[in-house]
Short mmCIF file of C-alpha atoms in Angstrom, two decimals:
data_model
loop_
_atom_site.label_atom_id
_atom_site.label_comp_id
_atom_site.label_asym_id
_atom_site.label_seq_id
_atom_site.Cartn_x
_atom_site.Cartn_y
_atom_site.Cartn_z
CA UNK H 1028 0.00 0.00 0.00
CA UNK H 1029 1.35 3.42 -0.89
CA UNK H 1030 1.17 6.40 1.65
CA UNK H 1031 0.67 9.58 0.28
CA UNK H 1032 2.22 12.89 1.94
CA UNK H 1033 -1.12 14.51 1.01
CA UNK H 1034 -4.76 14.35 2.49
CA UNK H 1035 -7.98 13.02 0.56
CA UNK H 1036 -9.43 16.48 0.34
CA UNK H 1037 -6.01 17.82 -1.61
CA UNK H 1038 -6.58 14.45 -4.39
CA UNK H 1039 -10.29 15.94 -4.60
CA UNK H 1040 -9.19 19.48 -5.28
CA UNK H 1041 -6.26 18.08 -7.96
CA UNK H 1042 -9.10 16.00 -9.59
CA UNK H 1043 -11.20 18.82 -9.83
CA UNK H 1044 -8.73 20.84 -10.98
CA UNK H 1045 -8.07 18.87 -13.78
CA UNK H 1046 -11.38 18.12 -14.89
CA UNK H 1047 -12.39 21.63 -14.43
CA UNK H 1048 -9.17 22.57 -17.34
CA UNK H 1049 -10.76 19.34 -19.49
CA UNK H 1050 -14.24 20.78 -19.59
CA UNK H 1051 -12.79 24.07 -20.85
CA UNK H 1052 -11.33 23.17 -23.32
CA UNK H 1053 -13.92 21.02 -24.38
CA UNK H 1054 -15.86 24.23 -24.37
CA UNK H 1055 -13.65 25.82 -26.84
CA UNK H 1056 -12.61 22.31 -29.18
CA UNK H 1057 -15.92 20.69 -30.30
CA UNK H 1058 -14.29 18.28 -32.35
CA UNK H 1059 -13.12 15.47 -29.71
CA UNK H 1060 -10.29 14.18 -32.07
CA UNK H 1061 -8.51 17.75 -31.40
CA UNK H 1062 -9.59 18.04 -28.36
CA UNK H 1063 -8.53 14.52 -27.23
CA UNK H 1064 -4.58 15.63 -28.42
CA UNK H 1065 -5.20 19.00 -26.02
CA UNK H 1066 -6.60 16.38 -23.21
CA UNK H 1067 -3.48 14.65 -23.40
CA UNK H 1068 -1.18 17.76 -23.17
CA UNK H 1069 -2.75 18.62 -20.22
CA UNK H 1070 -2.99 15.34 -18.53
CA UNK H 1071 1.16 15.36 -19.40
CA UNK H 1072 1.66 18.14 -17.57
CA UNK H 1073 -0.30 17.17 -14.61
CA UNK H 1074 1.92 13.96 -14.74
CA UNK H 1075 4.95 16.44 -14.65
CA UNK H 1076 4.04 17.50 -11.83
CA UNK H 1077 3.05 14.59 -10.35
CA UNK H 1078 6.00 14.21 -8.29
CA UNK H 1079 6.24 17.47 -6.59
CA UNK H 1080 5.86 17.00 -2.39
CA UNK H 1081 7.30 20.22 -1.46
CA UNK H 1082 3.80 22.15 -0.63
CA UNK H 1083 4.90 25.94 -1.12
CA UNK H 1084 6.34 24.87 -4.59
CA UNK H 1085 2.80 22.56 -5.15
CA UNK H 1086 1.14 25.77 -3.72
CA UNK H 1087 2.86 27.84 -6.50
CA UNK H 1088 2.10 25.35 -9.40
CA UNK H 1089 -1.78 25.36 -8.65
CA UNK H 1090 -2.01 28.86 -8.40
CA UNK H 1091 -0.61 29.43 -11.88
CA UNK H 1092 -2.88 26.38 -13.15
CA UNK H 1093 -5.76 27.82 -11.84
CA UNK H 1094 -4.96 31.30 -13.23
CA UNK H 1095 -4.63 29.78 -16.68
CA UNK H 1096 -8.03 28.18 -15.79
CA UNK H 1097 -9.34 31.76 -15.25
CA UNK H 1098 -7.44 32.99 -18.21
CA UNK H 1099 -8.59 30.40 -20.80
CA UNK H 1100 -12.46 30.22 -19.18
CA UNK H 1101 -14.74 30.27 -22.12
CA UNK H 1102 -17.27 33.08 -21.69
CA UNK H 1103 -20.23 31.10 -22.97
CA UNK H 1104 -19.72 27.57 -21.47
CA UNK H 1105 -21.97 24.13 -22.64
CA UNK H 1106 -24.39 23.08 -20.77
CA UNK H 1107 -26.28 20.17 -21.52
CA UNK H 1108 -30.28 21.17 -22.86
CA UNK H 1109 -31.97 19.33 -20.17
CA UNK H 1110 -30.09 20.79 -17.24
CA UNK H 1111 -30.54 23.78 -15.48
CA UNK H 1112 -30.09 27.31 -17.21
CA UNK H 1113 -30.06 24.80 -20.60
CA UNK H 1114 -31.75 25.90 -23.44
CA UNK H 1115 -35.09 23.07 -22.66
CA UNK H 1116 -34.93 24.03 -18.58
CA UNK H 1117 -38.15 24.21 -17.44
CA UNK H 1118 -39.75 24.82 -20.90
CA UNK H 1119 -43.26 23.25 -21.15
CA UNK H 1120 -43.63 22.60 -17.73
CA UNK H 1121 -46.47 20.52 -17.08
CA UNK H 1122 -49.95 22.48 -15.13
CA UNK H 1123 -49.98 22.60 -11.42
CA UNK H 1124 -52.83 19.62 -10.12
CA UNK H 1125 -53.23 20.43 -7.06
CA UNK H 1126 -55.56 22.29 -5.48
CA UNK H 1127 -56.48 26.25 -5.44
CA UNK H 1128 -57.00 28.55 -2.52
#
C-alpha cells in the first residue's frame, strides 16, 4: 500500500482541478479528435508535476494552473439542454394539479 504525503481532500481538489481545465477546453474544441490531443497535453503536464511533495512549490504550481483556468475560461460555457439554465430548462412545464386557494 502506498502512503501519500497529502490528504484526501487535496486528491479531490487536484481531480477537480483537472477536470475543471478538461471541460474548458472542451468548451472551446468541439471536435473530440482535437480536443482529445489537447486532453493529453494537459494530462502530461499534470503527470509532470506529479511528483512534486514540497507544498509551497505545489502551492505555487496550482495557483498558476488555476490562473490559466481563469485565463482560458470560455465566456459562454456548454451546458447540456436538459439541465438547469439549458436551453429546454423548465420549458413546457407541465400544469400545477393540485388544489387552489
Amino acid at each position: 500500500m502506498s502512503t501519500s504525503t497529502f490528504s484526501a481532500a487535496h486528491r479531490l481538489y487536484v481531480k477537480s482541478l483537472y477536470k475543471r481545465m478538461l471541460t474548458n477546453e472542451l468548451n472551446w474544441i468541439v471536435d473530440r479528435r482535437i480536443w482529445r490531443a489537447k486532453a493529453m497535453d494537459i494530462r502530461a503536464e499534470f503527470d509532470r508535476n506529479r511528483n512534486v511533495h514540497d507544498p509551497r512549490a505545489l502551492a505555487v504550481i496550482l495557483e498558476r494552473a488555476e490562473a490559466k483556468l481563469a485565463q482560458d475560461k470560455h465566456p459562454d460555457p456548454y451546458i447540456p439542454p436538459m439541465m438547469a439554465n439549458g436551453t429546454k430548462w423548465e420549458r413546457n412545464t407541465p400544469p400545477f394539479h393540485g388544489s387552489s386557494i
